[in-house]
mmCIF file with all atom_site columns, C-alpha atoms in Angstrom:
data_model
loop_
_atom_site.group_PDB
_atom_site.id
_atom_site.type_symbol
_atom_site.label_atom_id
_atom_site.label_alt_id
_atom_site.label_comp_id
_atom_site.label_asym_id
_atom_site.label_entity_id
_atom_site.label_seq_id
_atom_site.pdbx_PDB_ins_code
_atom_site.Cartn_x
_atom_site.Cartn_y
_atom_site.Cartn_z
_atom_site.occupancy
_atom_site.B_iso_or_equiv
_atom_site.pdbx_formal_charge
_atom_site.auth_seq_id
_atom_site.auth_comp_id
_atom_site.auth_asym_id
_atom_site.auth_atom_id
_atom_site.pdbx_PDB_model_num
ATOM 1   C CA . MET A 1 1   ? 0.000   0.000   0.000  1.00 0.00 ? 9   MET A CA 1
ATOM 2   C CA . GLU A 1 2   ? 1.289   3.451   -0.907 1.00 0.00 ? 10  GLU A CA 1
ATOM 3   C CA . ARG A 1 3   ? -0.785  5.529   1.522  1.00 0.00 ? 11  ARG A CA 1
ATOM 4   C CA . PRO A 1 4   ? -1.053  3.766   4.877  1.00 0.00 ? 12  PRO A CA 1
ATOM 5   C CA . GLN A 1 5   ? -2.432  6.831   6.676  1.00 0.00 ? 13  GLN A CA 1
ATOM 6   C CA . SER A 1 6   ? -5.701  6.751   4.699  1.00 0.00 ? 14  SER A CA 1
ATOM 7   C CA . LYS A 1 7   ? -9.069  6.746   6.382  1.00 0.00 ? 15  LYS A CA 1
ATOM 8   C CA . THR A 1 8   ? -11.269 3.683   6.031  1.00 0.00 ? 16  THR A CA 1
ATOM 9   C CA . ALA A 1 9   ? -12.962 4.713   2.757  1.00 0.00 ? 17  ALA A CA 1
ATOM 10  C CA . ASP A 1 10  ? -9.674  5.437   0.961  1.00 0.00 ? 18  ASP A CA 1
ATOM 11  C CA . PHE A 1 11  ? -8.170  2.335   2.566  1.00 0.00 ? 19  PHE A CA 1
ATOM 12  C CA . TYR A 1 12  ? -10.823 0.248   0.797  1.00 0.00 ? 20  TYR A CA 1
ATOM 13  C CA . ARG A 1 13  ? -10.315 2.163   -2.446 1.00 0.00 ? 21  ARG A CA 1
ATOM 14  C CA . GLU A 1 14  ? -6.603  1.356   -2.476 1.00 0.00 ? 22  GLU A CA 1
ATOM 15  C CA . LEU A 1 15  ? -7.219  -2.298  -1.639 1.00 0.00 ? 23  LEU A CA 1
ATOM 16  C CA . GLY A 1 16  ? -9.655  -2.489  -4.545 1.00 0.00 ? 24  GLY A CA 1
ATOM 17  C CA . GLU A 1 17  ? -7.144  -0.922  -6.912 1.00 0.00 ? 25  GLU A CA 1
ATOM 18  C CA . LEU A 1 18  ? -4.332  -3.212  -5.758 1.00 0.00 ? 26  LEU A CA 1
ATOM 19  C CA . PHE A 1 19  ? -6.343  -6.393  -6.238 1.00 0.00 ? 27  PHE A CA 1
ATOM 20  C CA . GLY A 1 20  ? -8.301  -5.335  -9.319 1.00 0.00 ? 28  GLY A CA 1
ATOM 21  C CA . VAL A 1 21  ? -11.704 -5.169  -7.658 1.00 0.00 ? 29  VAL A CA 1
ATOM 22  C CA . GLY A 1 22  ? -14.143 -2.337  -8.304 1.00 0.00 ? 30  GLY A CA 1
ATOM 23  C CA . LEU A 1 23  ? -15.260 -1.193  -4.877 1.00 0.00 ? 31  LEU A CA 1
ATOM 24  C CA . THR A 1 24  ? -17.840 1.288   -3.679 1.00 0.00 ? 32  THR A CA 1
ATOM 25  C CA . PRO A 1 25  ? -16.589 2.484   -0.288 1.00 0.00 ? 33  PRO A CA 1
ATOM 26  C CA . LEU A 1 26  ? -20.086 3.704   0.613  1.00 0.00 ? 34  LEU A CA 1
ATOM 27  C CA . ASN A 1 27  ? -21.227 0.078   0.356  1.00 0.00 ? 35  ASN A CA 1
ATOM 28  C CA . ARG A 1 28  ? -18.834 -1.306  2.969  1.00 0.00 ? 36  ARG A CA 1
ATOM 29  C CA . TYR A 1 29  ? -20.427 -4.754  3.086  1.00 0.00 ? 37  TYR A CA 1
ATOM 30  C CA . GLY A 1 30  ? -20.332 -5.087  -0.699 1.00 0.00 ? 38  GLY A CA 1
ATOM 31  C CA . SER A 1 31  ? -16.671 -4.094  -0.749 1.00 0.00 ? 39  SER A CA 1
ATOM 32  C CA . PHE A 1 32  ? -15.962 -6.547  2.062  1.00 0.00 ? 40  PHE A CA 1
ATOM 33  C CA . LYS A 1 33  ? -17.563 -9.400  0.118  1.00 0.00 ? 41  LYS A CA 1
ATOM 34  C CA . ALA A 1 34  ? -15.932 -8.468  -3.207 1.00 0.00 ? 42  ALA A CA 1
ATOM 35  C CA . LEU A 1 35  ? -12.410 -8.480  -1.760 1.00 0.00 ? 43  LEU A CA 1
ATOM 36  C CA . ARG A 1 36  ? -12.888 -11.790 0.029  1.00 0.00 ? 44  ARG A CA 1
ATOM 37  C CA . THR A 1 37  ? -14.343 -13.360 -3.117 1.00 0.00 ? 45  THR A CA 1
ATOM 38  C CA . ARG A 1 38  ? -11.332 -12.160 -5.093 1.00 0.00 ? 46  ARG A CA 1
ATOM 39  C CA . TRP A 1 39  ? -8.891  -13.594 -2.570 1.00 0.00 ? 47  TRP A CA 1
ATOM 40  C CA . LYS A 1 40  ? -10.746 -16.915 -2.321 1.00 0.00 ? 48  LYS A CA 1
ATOM 41  C CA . ALA A 1 41  ? -10.722 -17.295 -6.101 1.00 0.00 ? 49  ALA A CA 1
ATOM 42  C CA . HIS A 1 42  ? -7.002  -16.566 -6.191 1.00 0.00 ? 50  HIS A CA 1
ATOM 43  C CA . CYS A 1 43  ? -6.285  -19.160 -3.485 1.00 0.00 ? 51  CYS A CA 1
ATOM 44  C CA . GLN A 1 44  ? -8.338  -21.801 -5.276 1.00 0.00 ? 52  GLN A CA 1
ATOM 45  C CA . SER A 1 45  ? -6.858  -21.164 -8.727 1.00 0.00 ? 53  SER A CA 1
ATOM 46  C CA . THR A 1 46  ? -3.190  -20.806 -7.751 1.00 0.00 ? 54  THR A CA 1
ATOM 47  C CA . LEU A 1 47  ? -3.010  -22.607 -4.366 1.00 0.00 ? 55  LEU A CA 1
ATOM 48  C CA . LEU A 1 48  ? -1.155  -19.502 -3.177 1.00 0.00 ? 56  LEU A CA 1
ATOM 49  C CA . ARG A 1 49  ? -2.326  -16.711 -0.942 1.00 0.00 ? 57  ARG A CA 1
ATOM 50  C CA . PRO A 1 50  ? -1.998  -13.104 -2.083 1.00 0.00 ? 58  PRO A CA 1
ATOM 51  C CA . VAL A 1 51  ? 0.380   -10.910 -0.093 1.00 0.00 ? 59  VAL A CA 1
ATOM 52  C CA . LEU A 1 52  ? -0.262  -7.356  1.059  1.00 0.00 ? 60  LEU A CA 1
ATOM 53  C CA . LEU A 1 53  ? 2.796   -5.325  2.088  1.00 0.00 ? 61  LEU A CA 1
ATOM 54  C CA . ILE A 1 54  ? 2.212   -2.184  4.151  1.00 0.00 ? 62  ILE A CA 1
ATOM 55  C CA . ASP A 1 55  ? 5.228   0.020   4.771  1.00 0.00 ? 63  ASP A CA 1
ATOM 56  C CA . GLU A 1 56  ? 5.146   2.687   7.507  1.00 0.00 ? 64  GLU A CA 1
ATOM 57  C CA . ALA A 1 57  ? 2.438   0.573   9.117  1.00 0.00 ? 65  ALA A CA 1
ATOM 58  C CA . GLN A 1 58  ? 2.615   2.558   12.348 1.00 0.00 ? 66  GLN A CA 1
ATOM 59  C CA . GLU A 1 59  ? 0.664   5.252   10.459 1.00 0.00 ? 67  GLU A CA 1
ATOM 60  C CA . VAL A 1 60  ? -2.325  2.996   9.669  1.00 0.00 ? 68  VAL A CA 1
ATOM 61  C CA . ALA A 1 61  ? -5.455  4.010   11.563 1.00 0.00 ? 69  ALA A CA 1
ATOM 62  C CA . SER A 1 62  ? -6.731  1.480   14.097 1.00 0.00 ? 70  SER A CA 1
ATOM 63  C CA . PRO A 1 63  ? -10.135 1.083   12.356 1.00 0.00 ? 71  PRO A CA 1
ATOM 64  C CA . CYS A 1 64  ? -8.333  0.179   9.103  1.00 0.00 ? 72  CYS A CA 1
ATOM 65  C CA . LEU A 1 65  ? -6.216  -2.446  10.841 1.00 0.00 ? 73  LEU A CA 1
ATOM 66  C CA . THR A 1 66  ? -9.358  -3.896  12.401 1.00 0.00 ? 74  THR A CA 1
ATOM 67  C CA . GLU A 1 67  ? -11.058 -4.023  8.987  1.00 0.00 ? 75  GLU A CA 1
ATOM 68  C CA . LEU A 1 68  ? -8.013  -5.795  7.579  1.00 0.00 ? 76  LEU A CA 1
ATOM 69  C CA . ARG A 1 69  ? -8.070  -8.370  10.368 1.00 0.00 ? 77  ARG A CA 1
ATOM 70  C CA . LEU A 1 70  ? -11.716 -9.156  9.664  1.00 0.00 ? 78  LEU A CA 1
ATOM 71  C CA . LEU A 1 71  ? -11.235 -9.143  5.910  1.00 0.00 ? 79  LEU A CA 1
ATOM 72  C CA . GLN A 1 72  ? -8.461  -11.691 5.695  1.00 0.00 ? 80  GLN A CA 1
ATOM 73  C CA . SER A 1 73  ? -9.820  -14.465 7.912  1.00 0.00 ? 81  SER A CA 1
ATOM 74  C CA . ALA A 1 74  ? -12.686 -16.816 7.100  1.00 0.00 ? 82  ALA A CA 1
ATOM 75  C CA . SER A 1 75  ? -14.464 -19.802 8.651  1.00 0.00 ? 83  SER A CA 1
ATOM 76  C CA . PHE A 1 76  ? -14.087 -18.535 12.209 1.00 0.00 ? 84  PHE A CA 1
ATOM 77  C CA . ASP A 1 77  ? -10.392 -17.775 11.782 1.00 0.00 ? 85  ASP A CA 1
ATOM 78  C CA . SER A 1 78  ? -9.626  -21.300 10.574 1.00 0.00 ? 86  SER A CA 1
ATOM 79  C CA . GLU A 1 79  ? -8.893  -20.071 7.016  1.00 0.00 ? 87  GLU A CA 1
ATOM 80  C CA . SER A 1 80  ? -6.569  -17.236 6.052  1.00 0.00 ? 88  SER A CA 1
ATOM 81  C CA . LEU A 1 81  ? -7.261  -15.538 2.724  1.00 0.00 ? 89  LEU A CA 1
ATOM 82  C CA . LEU A 1 82  ? -4.366  -13.099 2.716  1.00 0.00 ? 90  LEU A CA 1
ATOM 83  C CA . PHE A 1 83  ? -0.823  -12.761 3.995  1.00 0.00 ? 91  PHE A CA 1
ATOM 84  C CA . THR A 1 84  ? -0.154  -9.300  5.405  1.00 0.00 ? 92  THR A CA 1
ATOM 85  C CA . ILE A 1 85  ? 3.323   -7.953  6.126  1.00 0.00 ? 93  ILE A CA 1
ATOM 86  C CA . LEU A 1 86  ? 3.392   -4.878  8.369  1.00 0.00 ? 94  LEU A CA 1
ATOM 87  C CA . CYS A 1 87  ? 6.652   -2.910  8.319  1.00 0.00 ? 95  CYS A CA 1
ATOM 88  C CA . GLY A 1 88  ? 7.155   -0.045  10.732 1.00 0.00 ? 96  GLY A CA 1
ATOM 89  C CA . ASP A 1 89  ? 9.303   1.535   13.381 1.00 0.00 ? 97  ASP A CA 1
ATOM 90  C CA . GLY A 1 90  ? 9.384   0.919   17.125 1.00 0.00 ? 98  GLY A CA 1
ATOM 91  C CA . ARG A 1 91  ? 5.929   2.462   17.609 1.00 0.00 ? 99  ARG A CA 1
ATOM 92  C CA . LEU A 1 92  ? 4.232   -0.407  15.768 1.00 0.00 ? 100 LEU A CA 1
ATOM 93  C CA . PRO A 1 93  ? 4.681   -3.179  18.400 1.00 0.00 ? 101 PRO A CA 1
ATOM 94  C CA . GLU A 1 94  ? 3.452   -0.791  21.075 1.00 0.00 ? 102 GLU A CA 1
ATOM 95  C CA . ARG A 1 95  ? 0.211   -0.235  19.178 1.00 0.00 ? 103 ARG A CA 1
ATOM 96  C CA . PHE A 1 96  ? -0.590  -3.955  19.261 1.00 0.00 ? 104 PHE A CA 1
ATOM 97  C CA . ARG A 1 97  ? -0.749  -3.750  23.051 1.00 0.00 ? 105 ARG A CA 1
ATOM 98  C CA . SER A 1 98  ? -3.674  -1.334  22.942 1.00 0.00 ? 106 SER A CA 1
ATOM 99  C CA . PRO A 1 99  ? -7.131  -2.828  23.684 1.00 0.00 ? 107 PRO A CA 1
ATOM 100 C CA . GLU A 1 100 ? -8.528  -2.114  20.195 1.00 0.00 ? 108 GLU A CA 1
ATOM 101 C CA . LEU A 1 101 ? -5.591  -3.800  18.403 1.00 0.00 ? 109 LEU A CA 1
ATOM 102 C CA . LEU A 1 102 ? -4.856  -6.614  20.855 1.00 0.00 ? 110 LEU A CA 1
ATOM 103 C CA . PRO A 1 103 ? -6.901  -9.122  18.766 1.00 0.00 ? 111 PRO A CA 1
ATOM 104 C CA . LEU A 1 104 ? -4.720  -8.291  15.754 1.00 0.00 ? 112 LEU A CA 1
ATOM 105 C CA . GLY A 1 105 ? -1.486  -8.465  17.720 1.00 0.00 ? 113 GLY A CA 1
ATOM 106 C CA . SER A 1 106 ? -2.354  -11.937 19.000 1.00 0.00 ? 114 SER A CA 1
ATOM 107 C CA . ARG A 1 107 ? -2.742  -13.159 15.399 1.00 0.00 ? 115 ARG A CA 1
ATOM 108 C CA . ILE A 1 108 ? 0.715   -12.080 14.213 1.00 0.00 ? 116 ILE A CA 1
ATOM 109 C CA . SER A 1 109 ? 2.632   -15.308 13.720 1.00 0.00 ? 117 SER A CA 1
ATOM 110 C CA . THR A 1 110 ? 6.136   -13.991 13.027 1.00 0.00 ? 118 THR A CA 1
ATOM 111 C CA . ARG A 1 111 ? 7.869   -10.861 14.274 1.00 0.00 ? 119 ARG A CA 1
ATOM 112 C CA . LEU A 1 112 ? 11.250  -9.681  13.064 1.00 0.00 ? 120 LEU A CA 1
ATOM 113 C CA . TYR A 1 113 ? 12.999  -6.918  14.977 1.00 0.00 ? 121 TYR A CA 1
ATOM 114 C CA . LEU A 1 114 ? 15.819  -5.192  13.109 1.00 0.00 ? 122 LEU A CA 1
ATOM 115 C CA . ALA A 1 115 ? 18.326  -3.781  15.554 1.00 0.00 ? 123 ALA A CA 1
ATOM 116 C CA . PRO A 1 116 ? 20.546  -0.788  14.737 1.00 0.00 ? 124 PRO A CA 1
ATOM 117 C CA . LEU A 1 117 ? 23.534  -1.742  12.621 1.00 0.00 ? 125 LEU A CA 1
ATOM 118 C CA . SER A 1 118 ? 26.936  -2.043  14.238 1.00 0.00 ? 126 SER A CA 1
ATOM 119 C CA . PRO A 1 119 ? 29.918  -0.023  12.920 1.00 0.00 ? 127 PRO A CA 1
ATOM 120 C CA . GLU A 1 120 ? 31.356  -3.261  11.532 1.00 0.00 ? 128 GLU A CA 1
ATOM 121 C CA . GLN A 1 121 ? 28.166  -3.939  9.560  1.00 0.00 ? 129 GLN A CA 1
ATOM 122 C CA . LEU A 1 122 ? 28.185  -0.402  8.205  1.00 0.00 ? 130 LEU A CA 1
ATOM 123 C CA . GLN A 1 123 ? 31.797  -0.820  7.101  1.00 0.00 ? 131 GLN A CA 1
ATOM 124 C CA . ASP A 1 124 ? 30.916  -4.061  5.335  1.00 0.00 ? 132 ASP A CA 1
ATOM 125 C CA . TYR A 1 125 ? 28.053  -2.276  3.586  1.00 0.00 ? 133 TYR A CA 1
ATOM 126 C CA . LEU A 1 126 ? 30.314  0.555   2.401  1.00 0.00 ? 134 LEU A CA 1
ATOM 127 C CA . ASN A 1 127 ? 32.940  -1.858  1.116  1.00 0.00 ? 135 ASN A CA 1
ATOM 128 C CA . PHE A 1 128 ? 30.264  -3.823  -0.719 1.00 0.00 ? 136 PHE A CA 1
ATOM 129 C CA . ALA A 1 129 ? 28.714  -0.674  -2.223 1.00 0.00 ? 137 ALA A CA 1
ATOM 130 C CA . LEU A 1 130 ? 32.082  0.591   -3.436 1.00 0.00 ? 138 LEU A CA 1
ATOM 131 C CA . GLU A 1 131 ? 32.897  -2.779  -4.956 1.00 0.00 ? 139 GLU A CA 1
ATOM 132 C CA . GLN A 1 132 ? 29.548  -2.927  -6.749 1.00 0.00 ? 140 GLN A CA 1
ATOM 133 C CA . ALA A 1 133 ? 30.115  0.612   -8.034 1.00 0.00 ? 141 ALA A CA 1
ATOM 134 C CA . GLY A 1 134 ? 33.376  -0.548  -9.628 1.00 0.00 ? 142 GLY A CA 1
ATOM 135 C CA . ASN A 1 135 ? 35.780  1.497   -7.495 1.00 0.00 ? 143 ASN A CA 1
ATOM 136 C CA . PRO A 1 136 ? 36.552  -0.372  -4.245 1.00 0.00 ? 144 PRO A CA 1
ATOM 137 C CA . HIS A 1 137 ? 39.441  1.989   -3.432 1.00 0.00 ? 145 HIS A CA 1
ATOM 138 C CA . LEU A 1 138 ? 37.485  5.227   -3.756 1.00 0.00 ? 146 LEU A CA 1
ATOM 139 C CA . MET A 1 139 ? 37.538  5.713   0.030  1.00 0.00 ? 147 MET A CA 1
ATOM 140 C CA . THR A 1 140 ? 40.421  5.135   2.376  1.00 0.00 ? 148 THR A CA 1
ATOM 141 C CA . ASN A 1 141 ? 39.984  2.564   5.127  1.00 0.00 ? 149 ASN A CA 1
ATOM 142 C CA . GLU A 1 142 ? 40.268  5.341   7.705  1.00 0.00 ? 150 GLU A CA 1
ATOM 143 C CA . LEU A 1 143 ? 37.429  7.264   6.093  1.00 0.00 ? 151 LEU A CA 1
ATOM 144 C CA . ILE A 1 144 ? 35.234  4.165   5.971  1.00 0.00 ? 152 ILE A CA 1
ATOM 145 C CA . GLN A 1 145 ? 35.836  3.565   9.671  1.00 0.00 ? 153 GLN A CA 1
ATOM 146 C CA . THR A 1 146 ? 35.110  7.208   10.482 1.00 0.00 ? 154 THR A CA 1
ATOM 147 C CA . LEU A 1 147 ? 31.859  7.223   8.530  1.00 0.00 ? 155 LEU A CA 1
ATOM 148 C CA . ALA A 1 148 ? 30.698  3.989   10.177 1.00 0.00 ? 156 ALA A CA 1
ATOM 149 C CA . ALA A 1 149 ? 31.522  5.348   13.624 1.00 0.00 ? 157 ALA A CA 1
ATOM 150 C CA . HIS A 1 150 ? 29.584  8.602   13.111 1.00 0.00 ? 158 HIS A CA 1
ATOM 151 C CA . ALA A 1 151 ? 26.517  7.302   11.241 1.00 0.00 ? 159 ALA A CA 1
ATOM 152 C CA . LEU A 1 152 ? 24.459  6.795   14.419 1.00 0.00 ? 160 LEU A CA 1
ATOM 153 C CA . SER A 1 153 ? 24.019  3.095   13.488 1.00 0.00 ? 161 SER A CA 1
ATOM 154 C CA . ASN A 1 154 ? 21.678  4.276   10.723 1.00 0.00 ? 162 ASN A CA 1
ATOM 155 C CA . LEU A 1 155 ? 22.121  3.218   7.109  1.00 0.00 ? 163 LEU A CA 1
ATOM 156 C CA . ARG A 1 156 ? 20.241  6.254   5.799  1.00 0.00 ? 164 ARG A CA 1
ATOM 157 C CA . VAL A 1 157 ? 22.540  8.640   7.681  1.00 0.00 ? 165 VAL A CA 1
ATOM 158 C CA . LEU A 1 158 ? 25.568  6.777   6.336  1.00 0.00 ? 166 LEU A CA 1
ATOM 159 C CA . ASN A 1 159 ? 24.335  7.080   2.741  1.00 0.00 ? 167 ASN A CA 1
ATOM 160 C CA . HIS A 1 160 ? 23.621  10.799  3.125  1.00 0.00 ? 168 HIS A CA 1
ATOM 161 C CA . MET A 1 161 ? 27.101  11.485  4.504  1.00 0.00 ? 169 MET A CA 1
ATOM 162 C CA . ALA A 1 162 ? 28.758  9.399   1.793  1.00 0.00 ? 170 ALA A CA 1
ATOM 163 C CA . ALA A 1 163 ? 26.739  11.197  -0.900 1.00 0.00 ? 171 ALA A CA 1
ATOM 164 C CA . GLU A 1 164 ? 27.856  14.609  0.385  1.00 0.00 ? 172 GLU A CA 1
ATOM 165 C CA . LEU A 1 165 ? 31.469  13.460  0.378  1.00 0.00 ? 173 LEU A CA 1
ATOM 166 C CA . LEU A 1 166 ? 31.149  12.120  -3.155 1.00 0.00 ? 174 LEU A CA 1
ATOM 167 C CA . ALA A 1 167 ? 29.567  15.345  -4.427 1.00 0.00 ? 175 ALA A CA 1
ATOM 168 C CA . ALA A 1 168 ? 32.320  17.450  -2.861 1.00 0.00 ? 176 ALA A CA 1
ATOM 169 C CA . ALA A 1 169 ? 35.020  15.169  -4.277 1.00 0.00 ? 177 ALA A CA 1
ATOM 170 C CA . ALA A 1 170 ? 33.473  15.293  -7.743 1.00 0.00 ? 178 ALA A CA 1
ATOM 171 C CA . ALA A 1 171 ? 33.325  19.100  -7.639 1.00 0.00 ? 179 ALA A CA 1
ATOM 172 C CA . ARG A 1 172 ? 37.041  19.206  -6.804 1.00 0.00 ? 180 ARG A CA 1
ATOM 173 C CA . ASN A 1 173 ? 37.984  16.327  -9.115 1.00 0.00 ? 181 ASN A CA 1
ATOM 174 C CA . LEU A 1 174 ? 39.576  14.385  -6.261 1.00 0.00 ? 182 LEU A CA 1
ATOM 175 C CA . PRO A 1 175 ? 40.744  10.875  -7.187 1.00 0.00 ? 183 PRO A CA 1
ATOM 176 C CA . ARG A 1 176 ? 40.194  9.475   -3.690 1.00 0.00 ? 184 ARG A CA 1
ATOM 177 C CA . LEU A 1 177 ? 38.192  10.388  -0.589 1.00 0.00 ? 185 LEU A CA 1
ATOM 178 C CA . ASP A 1 178 ? 39.959  10.541  2.755  1.00 0.00 ? 186 ASP A CA 1
ATOM 179 C CA . GLU A 1 179 ? 39.433  11.745  6.303  1.00 0.00 ? 187 GLU A CA 1
ATOM 180 C CA . SER A 1 180 ? 40.589  15.287  5.590  1.00 0.00 ? 188 SER A CA 1
ATOM 181 C CA . LEU A 1 181 ? 37.558  15.845  3.353  1.00 0.00 ? 189 LEU A CA 1
ATOM 182 C CA . TYR A 1 182 ? 35.288  14.393  6.038  1.00 0.00 ? 190 TYR A CA 1
ATOM 183 C CA . PHE A 1 183 ? 36.613  16.759  8.700  1.00 0.00 ? 191 PHE A CA 1
ATOM 184 C CA . GLU A 1 184 ? 36.315  19.687  6.313  1.00 0.00 ? 192 GLU A CA 1
ATOM 185 C CA . LEU A 1 185 ? 32.648  18.964  5.630  1.00 0.00 ? 193 LEU A CA 1
ATOM 186 C CA . PHE A 1 186 ? 31.364  17.607  8.910  1.00 0.00 ? 194 PHE A CA 1
ATOM 187 C CA . ALA A 1 187 ? 33.655  18.715  11.717 1.00 0.00 ? 195 ALA A CA 1
ATOM 188 C CA . GLN A 1 188 ? 31.967  21.206  14.004 1.00 0.00 ? 196 GLN A CA 1
ATOM 189 C CA . PRO A 1 189 ? 33.878  24.487  14.361 1.00 0.00 ? 197 PRO A CA 1
ATOM 190 C CA . ALA A 1 190 ? 35.192  25.083  17.830 1.00 0.00 ? 198 ALA A CA 1
ATOM 191 C CA . GLU A 1 191 ? 33.081  27.607  19.676 1.00 0.00 ? 199 GLU A CA 1
ATOM 192 C CA . LYS A 1 192 ? 34.827  30.700  20.921 1.00 0.00 ? 200 LYS A CA 1
ATOM 193 C CA . PRO A 1 193 ? 34.730  31.065  24.710 1.00 0.00 ? 201 PRO A CA 1
ATOM 194 C CA . ARG A 1 194 ? 32.101  33.524  25.766 1.00 0.00 ? 202 ARG A CA 1
ATOM 195 C CA . ARG A 1 195 ? 33.309  36.510  27.718 1.00 0.00 ? 203 ARG A CA 1
ATOM 196 C CA . ILE A 1 196 ? 31.472  37.036  30.953 1.00 0.00 ? 204 ILE A CA 1
ATOM 197 C CA . LYS A 1 197 ? 30.698  40.652  31.500 1.00 0.00 ? 205 LYS A CA 1
ATOM 198 C CA . PRO A 1 198 ? 31.470  41.902  34.997 1.00 0.00 ? 206 PRO A CA 1
ATOM 199 C CA . PRO A 1 199 ? 28.379  42.913  36.962 1.00 0.00 ? 207 PRO A CA 1
ATOM 200 C CA . GLN A 1 200 ? 27.450  46.535  36.601 1.00 0.00 ? 208 GLN A CA 1
ATOM 201 C CA . PRO A 1 201 ? 27.363  48.591  39.775 1.00 0.00 ? 209 PRO A CA 1
ATOM 202 C CA . THR A 1 202 ? 23.875  49.266  41.020 1.00 0.00 ? 210 THR A CA 1
ATOM 203 C CA . PRO A 1 203 ? 23.097  52.992  40.883 1.00 0.00 ? 211 PRO A CA 1
ATOM 204 C CA . ALA A 1 204 ? 22.517  54.576  44.244 1.00 0.00 ? 212 ALA A CA 1
#
């Protein structure tokens, strides 16, 4: 799904578009039946269940998640018509502990928690990316270690920093990126000590 934060009507509209079913959100029961019929037919014809992937799932409204739970199960929960993969940040597991979403949380069969990456993993990623780009020696080992140590264990931060370094090196036509360029771009300038003004005498 491309817009997880939709309200229930638009949530149904996007489901209908994804699975090729013409839905009328005002007729909620008709939309409910049409989607389940589509999924049942798919399961019977292919012996495979369709998969719905929702990124940024922590943004999905609780009523939409409840609708999805009811939509994808049949025969008193003994039959599953749809596989749903919910991807989100640390707020998502907390939401499943709320009373309105506890029934959904109890039905999640597999949970995968991705911990922050270690500096060693970030270094491996950089080395792999440079090798795939065809220039494994573009960055010095010291620069790779420095980037991995200051990326806050976040791959997105690492990529942003590396992109800034690459843009600066390209502008200067540098053959290789090293720590000196990193410190030039990212090092914080030392703050000058603030002078403390002596207290002014109180006028008589």
